[in-house]
GROMACS .gro file of C-alpha atoms in nm:
model
  316
    1MET     CA    1   0.973   8.255  -7.616
    2ALA     CA    2   1.085   8.145  -7.260
    3CYS     CA    3   1.020   7.788  -7.141
    4TYR     CA    4   0.961   7.728  -6.774
    5PRO     CA    5   1.065   7.390  -6.573
    6ALA     CA    6   0.795   7.116  -6.575
    7LEU     CA    7   0.483   7.207  -6.381
    8PRO     CA    8   0.328   6.965  -6.120
    9MET     CA    9   0.019   6.790  -6.256
   10THR     CA   10  -0.160   6.825  -5.921
   11GLY     CA   11  -0.166   7.116  -5.645
   12PRO     CA   12  -0.369   7.433  -5.590
   13ILE     CA   13  -0.428   7.681  -5.881
   14HIS     CA   14  -0.354   8.028  -5.763
   15ALA     CA   15  -0.610   8.286  -5.818
   16LEU     CA   16  -0.593   8.659  -5.827
   17PRO     CA   17  -0.558   8.785  -5.451
   18GLU     CA   18  -0.875   8.925  -5.333
   19THR     CA   19  -0.710   9.245  -5.237
   20ALA     CA   20  -0.627   9.305  -5.603
   21LEU     CA   21  -0.989   9.314  -5.710
   22PRO     CA   22  -1.210   9.610  -5.700
   23VAL     CA   23  -1.447   9.606  -5.412
   24ASN     CA   24  -1.759   9.655  -5.584
   25VAL     CA   25  -1.915   9.725  -5.928
   26ASP     CA   26  -1.887  10.109  -5.871
   27ALA     CA   27  -1.522  10.086  -5.781
   28LEU     CA   28  -1.455   9.871  -6.106
   29ALA     CA   29  -1.640  10.120  -6.321
   30SER     CA   30  -1.451  10.423  -6.173
   31ALA     CA   31  -1.115  10.215  -6.230
   32LEU     CA   32  -1.220  10.157  -6.595
   33ALA     CA   33  -1.289  10.535  -6.634
   34ALA     CA   34  -0.950  10.609  -6.486
   35CYS     CA   35  -0.810  10.421  -6.781
   36SER     CA   36  -1.045  10.595  -7.032
   37TYR     CA   37  -1.297  10.313  -7.075
   38LEU     CA   38  -1.646  10.418  -7.003
   39ALA     CA   39  -1.844  10.119  -6.922
   40ASP     CA   40  -2.237  10.106  -6.870
   41ARG     CA   41  -2.381   9.939  -6.539
   42ARG     CA   42  -2.452   9.615  -6.684
   43LEU     CA   43  -2.099   9.569  -6.848
   44ALA     CA   44  -1.942   9.686  -6.552
   45THR     CA   45  -2.133   9.427  -6.321
   46VAL     CA   46  -2.070   9.111  -6.556
   47LEU     CA   47  -1.693   9.203  -6.564
   48PHE     CA   48  -1.685   9.242  -6.170
   49LEU     CA   49  -1.863   8.907  -6.166
   50SER     CA   50  -1.609   8.758  -6.404
   51LEU     CA   51  -1.323   8.873  -6.197
   52LYS     CA   52  -1.491   8.772  -5.861
   53LEU     CA   53  -1.594   8.426  -5.959
   54GLN     CA   54  -1.289   8.356  -6.205
   55ARG     CA   55  -1.521   8.288  -6.497
   56PRO     CA   56  -1.440   8.377  -6.859
   57LEU     CA   57  -1.613   8.666  -6.989
   58PHE     CA   58  -1.760   8.615  -7.333
   59LEU     CA   59  -1.859   8.944  -7.506
   60GLU     CA   60  -2.051   8.951  -7.837
   61GLY     CA   61  -2.130   9.271  -8.042
   62GLU     CA   62  -2.092   9.469  -8.347
   63ALA     CA   63  -1.742   9.523  -8.453
   64GLY     CA   64  -1.592   9.859  -8.315
   65VAL     CA   65  -1.792   9.869  -7.992
   66GLY     CA   66  -1.519   9.821  -7.748
   67LYS     CA   67  -1.492   9.458  -7.677
   68THR     CA   68  -1.126   9.417  -7.748
   69GLU     CA   69  -1.057   9.753  -7.573
   70LEU     CA   70  -1.214   9.631  -7.274
   71ALA     CA   71  -0.944   9.336  -7.227
   72LYS     CA   72  -0.650   9.588  -7.312
   73VAL     CA   73  -0.792   9.827  -7.040
   74LEU     CA   74  -0.833   9.550  -6.785
   75ALA     CA   75  -0.471   9.444  -6.826
   76ARG     CA   76  -0.333   9.796  -6.803
   77MET     CA   77  -0.571   9.886  -6.494
   78GLN     CA   78  -0.412   9.595  -6.321
   79GLY     CA   79  -0.075   9.605  -6.454
   80ALA     CA   80  -0.110   9.263  -6.580
   81PRO     CA   81   0.040   9.089  -6.895
   82LEU     CA   82  -0.198   9.088  -7.194
   83ILE     CA   83  -0.144   8.772  -7.407
   84ARG     CA   84  -0.375   8.778  -7.716
   85LEU     CA   85  -0.488   8.494  -7.937
   86GLN     CA   86  -0.612   8.640  -8.268
   87CYS     CA   87  -0.856   8.396  -8.410
   88TYR     CA   88  -0.883   8.324  -8.778
   89GLU     CA   89  -0.997   8.059  -9.026
   90GLY     CA   90  -0.771   7.754  -9.023
   91LEU     CA   91  -0.630   7.822  -8.649
   92ASP     CA   92  -0.508   7.506  -8.487
   93VAL     CA   93  -0.340   7.404  -8.168
   94ALA     CA   94   0.002   7.463  -8.309
   95GLN     CA   95  -0.074   7.839  -8.352
   96ALA     CA   96  -0.286   7.857  -8.054
   97ALA     CA   97  -0.148   7.650  -7.786
   98TYR     CA   98   0.207   7.504  -7.838
   99GLU     CA   99   0.423   7.314  -8.081
  100TRP     CA  100   0.738   7.125  -8.068
  101ASN     CA  101   1.060   7.286  -8.134
  102VAL     CA  102   1.143   7.073  -8.428
  103ALA     CA  103   1.490   7.234  -8.519
  104ARG     CA  104   1.593   7.190  -8.181
  105GLN     CA  105   1.482   6.824  -8.161
  106LEU     CA  106   1.680   6.756  -8.475
  107LEU     CA  107   1.982   6.913  -8.328
  108HIS     CA  108   1.940   6.713  -8.012
  109ILE     CA  109   1.929   6.389  -8.234
  110ARG     CA  110   2.236   6.482  -8.394
  111LEU     CA  111   2.430   6.562  -8.088
  112ALA     CA  112   2.306   6.256  -7.927
  113GLU     CA  113   2.420   6.023  -8.229
  114SER     CA  114   2.739   6.197  -8.233
  115SER     CA  115   2.799   6.127  -7.844
  116GLY     CA  116   2.655   5.778  -7.871
  117GLN     CA  117   2.368   5.838  -7.632
  118SER     CA  118   2.120   5.559  -7.600
  119SER     CA  119   1.811   5.577  -7.801
  120PRO     CA  120   1.565   5.557  -7.498
  121ARG     CA  121   1.743   5.828  -7.316
  122ALA     CA  122   1.769   6.050  -7.638
  123SER     CA  123   1.379   5.980  -7.699
  124GLU     CA  124   1.297   6.094  -7.360
  125SER     CA  125   1.454   6.415  -7.392
  126LEU     CA  126   1.325   6.498  -7.714
  127TYR     CA  127   0.969   6.572  -7.566
  128GLY     CA  128   1.097   6.755  -7.237
  129ARG     CA  129   0.938   7.064  -7.138
  130ASP     CA  130   1.226   7.279  -7.267
  131MET     CA  131   1.138   7.127  -7.625
  132LEU     CA  132   0.807   7.319  -7.616
  133LEU     CA  133   0.747   7.666  -7.806
  134GLU     CA  134   0.452   7.841  -7.623
  135ARG     CA  135   0.176   8.008  -7.807
  136PRO     CA  136  -0.089   8.221  -7.633
  137LEU     CA  137  -0.292   7.969  -7.444
  138LEU     CA  138  -0.007   7.775  -7.287
  139ALA     CA  139   0.170   8.111  -7.231
  140ALA     CA  140  -0.140   8.243  -7.038
  141ILE     CA  141  -0.153   7.942  -6.801
  142THR     CA  142   0.214   7.905  -6.726
  143SER     CA  143   0.250   8.281  -6.674
  144GLU     CA  144   0.442   8.364  -6.348
  145ARG     CA  145   0.188   8.635  -6.305
  146PRO     CA  146  -0.188   8.631  -6.329
  147ALA     CA  147  -0.240   8.731  -6.717
  148VAL     CA  148  -0.536   8.860  -6.896
  149LEU     CA  149  -0.590   8.611  -7.198
  150LEU     CA  150  -0.773   8.780  -7.488
  151ILE     CA  151  -0.925   8.529  -7.723
  152ASP     CA  152  -1.018   8.781  -7.999
  153GLU     CA  153  -1.296   8.724  -8.249
  154LEU     CA  154  -1.348   8.356  -8.188
  155ASP     CA  155  -1.623   8.357  -8.456
  156ARG     CA  156  -1.343   8.363  -8.729
  157ALA     CA  157  -1.207   8.034  -8.608
  158ASP     CA  158  -1.327   7.698  -8.723
  159GLU     CA  159  -1.598   7.539  -8.487
  160PRO     CA  160  -1.371   7.229  -8.415
  161PHE     CA  161  -1.124   7.468  -8.242
  162GLU     CA  162  -1.386   7.555  -7.982
  163ALA     CA  163  -1.383   7.210  -7.832
  164PHE     CA  164  -1.002   7.250  -7.779
  165LEU     CA  165  -1.094   7.547  -7.567
  166LEU     CA  166  -1.331   7.351  -7.340
  167GLU     CA  167  -1.032   7.205  -7.127
  168VAL     CA  168  -0.857   7.529  -7.080
  169LEU     CA  169  -1.168   7.728  -6.964
  170SER     CA  170  -1.313   7.431  -6.748
  171ASP     CA  171  -0.985   7.302  -6.584
  172TRP     CA  172  -0.750   7.570  -6.641
  173GLN     CA  173  -0.506   7.313  -6.809
  174ILE     CA  174  -0.379   7.190  -7.144
  175THR     CA  175  -0.324   6.817  -7.207
  176ILE     CA  176  -0.010   6.750  -7.416
  177PRO     CA  177  -0.003   6.386  -7.508
  178GLU     CA  178   0.374   6.339  -7.464
  179LEU     CA  179   0.374   6.514  -7.117
  180GLY     CA  180   0.028   6.494  -6.986
  181PRO     CA  181  -0.175   6.771  -6.842
  182ILE     CA  182   0.006   7.117  -6.782
  183ARG     CA  183  -0.200   7.301  -6.522
  184ALA     CA  184  -0.215   7.676  -6.466
  185ARG     CA  185   0.015   7.860  -6.221
  186HIS     CA  186  -0.224   8.137  -6.186
  187VAL     CA  187  -0.609   8.139  -6.323
  188PRO     CA  188  -0.602   8.385  -6.609
  189GLN     CA  189  -0.848   8.638  -6.657
  190VAL     CA  190  -1.016   8.539  -6.980
  191VAL     CA  191  -1.197   8.777  -7.221
  192ILE     CA  192  -1.350   8.608  -7.549
  193THR     CA  193  -1.502   8.847  -7.820
  194SER     CA  194  -1.713   8.750  -8.111
  195ASN     CA  195  -1.868   8.956  -8.393
  196ARG     CA  196  -2.134   8.689  -8.419
  197THR     CA  197  -2.068   8.622  -8.776
  198ARG     CA  198  -2.153   8.259  -8.691
  199GLU     CA  199  -2.302   8.101  -8.362
  200ILE     CA  200  -2.061   7.996  -8.088
  201HIS     CA  201  -2.160   7.642  -7.928
  202ASP     CA  202  -2.349   7.622  -7.637
  203ALA     CA  203  -2.087   7.405  -7.470
  204LEU     CA  204  -1.846   7.698  -7.461
  205LYS     CA  205  -2.089   7.955  -7.377
  206ARG     CA  206  -2.189   7.758  -7.070
  207ARG     CA  207  -1.846   7.798  -6.927
  208CYS     CA  208  -1.864   8.166  -6.955
  209LEU     CA  209  -2.046   8.499  -6.827
  210TYR     CA  210  -2.203   8.641  -7.115
  211HIS     CA  211  -2.262   9.007  -7.227
  212TRP     CA  212  -2.396   9.165  -7.556
  213VAL     CA  213  -2.211   9.492  -7.600
  214ASP     CA  214  -2.448   9.738  -7.766
  215PHE     CA  215  -2.387  10.074  -7.936
  216PRO     CA  216  -2.396  10.333  -7.667
  217ASP     CA  217  -2.652  10.601  -7.658
  218LEU     CA  218  -2.579  10.974  -7.771
  219GLU     CA  219  -2.490  11.076  -7.435
  220ARG     CA  220  -2.245  10.793  -7.335
  221GLU     CA  221  -2.078  10.813  -7.688
  222LEU     CA  222  -2.008  11.174  -7.651
  223SER     CA  223  -1.855  11.117  -7.327
  224ILE     CA  224  -1.636  10.860  -7.496
  225VAL     CA  225  -1.526  11.092  -7.781
  226ARG     CA  226  -1.468  11.373  -7.538
  227GLN     CA  227  -1.210  11.140  -7.367
  228ALA     CA  228  -1.050  11.008  -7.682
  229ALA     CA  229  -1.037  11.334  -7.876
  230PRO     CA  230  -1.023  11.631  -7.596
  231GLN     CA  231  -0.874  11.865  -7.847
  232ALA     CA  232  -1.168  11.840  -8.085
  233HIS     CA  233  -1.417  12.122  -8.067
  234GLU     CA  234  -1.736  12.043  -7.863
  235ALA     CA  235  -1.970  12.135  -8.123
  236LEU     CA  236  -1.777  11.921  -8.376
  237SER     CA  237  -1.775  11.617  -8.149
  238ARG     CA  238  -2.164  11.665  -8.083
  239GLN     CA  239  -2.246  11.677  -8.434
  240VAL     CA  240  -2.030  11.370  -8.533
  241VAL     CA  241  -2.181  11.170  -8.244
  242ALA     CA  242  -2.529  11.278  -8.351
  243ALA     CA  243  -2.443  11.205  -8.727
  244VAL     CA  244  -2.326  10.855  -8.645
  245GLN     CA  245  -2.644  10.776  -8.435
  246TYR     CA  246  -2.837  10.855  -8.726
  247LEU     CA  247  -2.611  10.638  -8.976
  248ARG     CA  248  -2.681  10.337  -8.732
  249THR     CA  249  -3.055  10.375  -8.794
  250GLN     CA  250  -3.001  10.321  -9.185
  251GLU     CA  251  -2.989   9.997  -9.372
  252LEU     CA  252  -2.600  10.005  -9.389
  253PHE     CA  253  -2.374   9.705  -9.501
  254LYS     CA  254  -2.170   9.780  -9.193
  255SER     CA  255  -2.292  10.029  -8.917
  256PRO     CA  256  -2.018  10.239  -8.772
  257GLY     CA  257  -1.895  10.171  -8.429
  258VAL     CA  258  -1.753  10.379  -8.152
  259ALA     CA  259  -1.398  10.332  -8.317
  260GLU     CA  260  -1.523  10.473  -8.634
  261THR     CA  261  -1.694  10.765  -8.443
  262ILE     CA  262  -1.353  10.851  -8.281
  263ASP     CA  263  -1.173  10.827  -8.599
  264TRP     CA  264  -1.407  11.048  -8.792
  265VAL     CA  265  -1.376  11.327  -8.501
  266HIS     CA  266  -0.990  11.298  -8.515
  267ALA     CA  267  -1.010  11.299  -8.898
  268LEU     CA  268  -1.221  11.629  -8.901
  269ASN     CA  269  -1.018  11.784  -8.627
  270ALA     CA  270  -0.688  11.725  -8.837
  271LEU     CA  271  -0.857  11.920  -9.124
  272GLU     CA  272  -0.920  12.199  -8.864
  273ARG     CA  273  -1.293  12.175  -8.873
  274THR     CA  274  -1.485  12.298  -8.608
  275THR     CA  275  -1.834  12.192  -8.720
  276LEU     CA  276  -1.979  11.929  -8.961
  277ASP     CA  277  -2.084  12.077  -9.306
  278ALA     CA  278  -2.174  11.939  -9.641
  279ASN     CA  279  -1.816  11.959  -9.782
  280SER     CA  280  -1.667  11.796  -9.453
  281LEU     CA  281  -1.910  11.517  -9.473
  282HIS     CA  282  -1.843  11.456  -9.828
  283ASP     CA  283  -1.454  11.457  -9.801
  284THR     CA  284  -1.451  11.239  -9.475
  285LEU     CA  285  -1.705  10.969  -9.503
  286GLY     CA  286  -1.458  10.700  -9.544
  287ALA     CA  287  -1.342  10.771  -9.208
  288VAL     CA  288  -1.679  10.642  -9.076
  289LEU     CA  289  -1.817  10.398  -9.344
  290LYS     CA  290  -1.596  10.131  -9.474
  291TYR     CA  291  -1.796  10.004  -9.779
  292GLN     CA  292  -1.822  10.191 -10.121
  293GLU     CA  293  -2.198  10.090 -10.129
  294ASP     CA  294  -2.274  10.268  -9.789
  295ILE     CA  295  -2.061  10.572  -9.911
  296ASP     CA  296  -2.274  10.595 -10.233
  297ARG     CA  297  -2.584  10.555 -10.023
  298MET     CA  298  -2.508  10.835  -9.814
  299GLN     CA  299  -2.498  11.103 -10.105
  300GLY     CA  300  -2.753  11.362 -10.201
  301GLU     CA  301  -3.070  11.369  -9.983
  302SER     CA  302  -2.919  11.104  -9.773
  303ALA     CA  303  -2.640  11.321  -9.698
  304GLN     CA  304  -2.874  11.625  -9.614
  305ALA     CA  305  -3.060  11.383  -9.366
  306VAL     CA  306  -2.726  11.317  -9.181
  307LEU     CA  307  -2.646  11.692  -9.173
  308GLN     CA  308  -2.996  11.759  -9.039
  309ALA     CA  309  -2.957  11.482  -8.773
  310ALA     CA  310  -2.619  11.644  -8.659
  311ALA     CA  311  -2.768  12.012  -8.637
  312LEU     CA  312  -3.065  11.889  -8.440
  313THR     CA  313  -2.828  11.783  -8.152
  314GLN     CA  314  -2.840  12.001  -7.845
  315PRO     CA  315  -2.580  12.046  -7.571
  316LEU     CA  316  -2.603  11.765  -7.304
   0.00000   0.00000   0.00000
């Protein structure tokens, strides 16, 4: 990964130019729709405020409702680089922000020894900016262009990791003990997602604008499916969406998200189905339900109830 020259510790942090921002919430919603992302009014509003106020956006919700996709679309919409930090248990600063290039440091020591370079001078150059390996957080704040930083599934990371994020989200800088603070060239547009498998600390939430991304209603989900799978038969799309809406009312281990709805329509379309019938439901439940216990639960009378819900839907 490219390394940049040492950055000044003081000075202005550049924000996204006002002219690059959508002029209002409606304009932003239209821009998102042009990139095949249909946001409701509340989501478009909080995103607009996040861009306007340069505040991180914290999105919580069930898996598969479009939280991660929003960051991808935001980057694509603005032609900005997307820098993604995928969180997981055990994530630390070395994987998230930076680490020293140990192999290069060792090579530098050997070259210094062979050339007779003095120890103090050799030690100084060991911890220069060019010895850093940038990871997503450092890459986002040193990016030469305003970037979209996606911190995905923060709830999967350990709680102590949240404390490290506070400096980044508050001051747009990362402090490296050997170098001091490295400030952002440009304020990144930060999108943080969580599936709420655990609670995120209030200290981090206070630095963000918050939005709960819920499952869409039938009409909005059908519009999303039409955009994602325009080749599918209209009756099939409508029935699948109605069936998924019904499945979400059941006591399932994992309710299907919008992503699963789209996958199910693609699967049925690949099988050249034009409607959802009993055989199609039985054969393709694995496209929408991801736990065997849920699939077993949707057999027999439960499967008939799903088909009845699908048949009741009317053209919108």
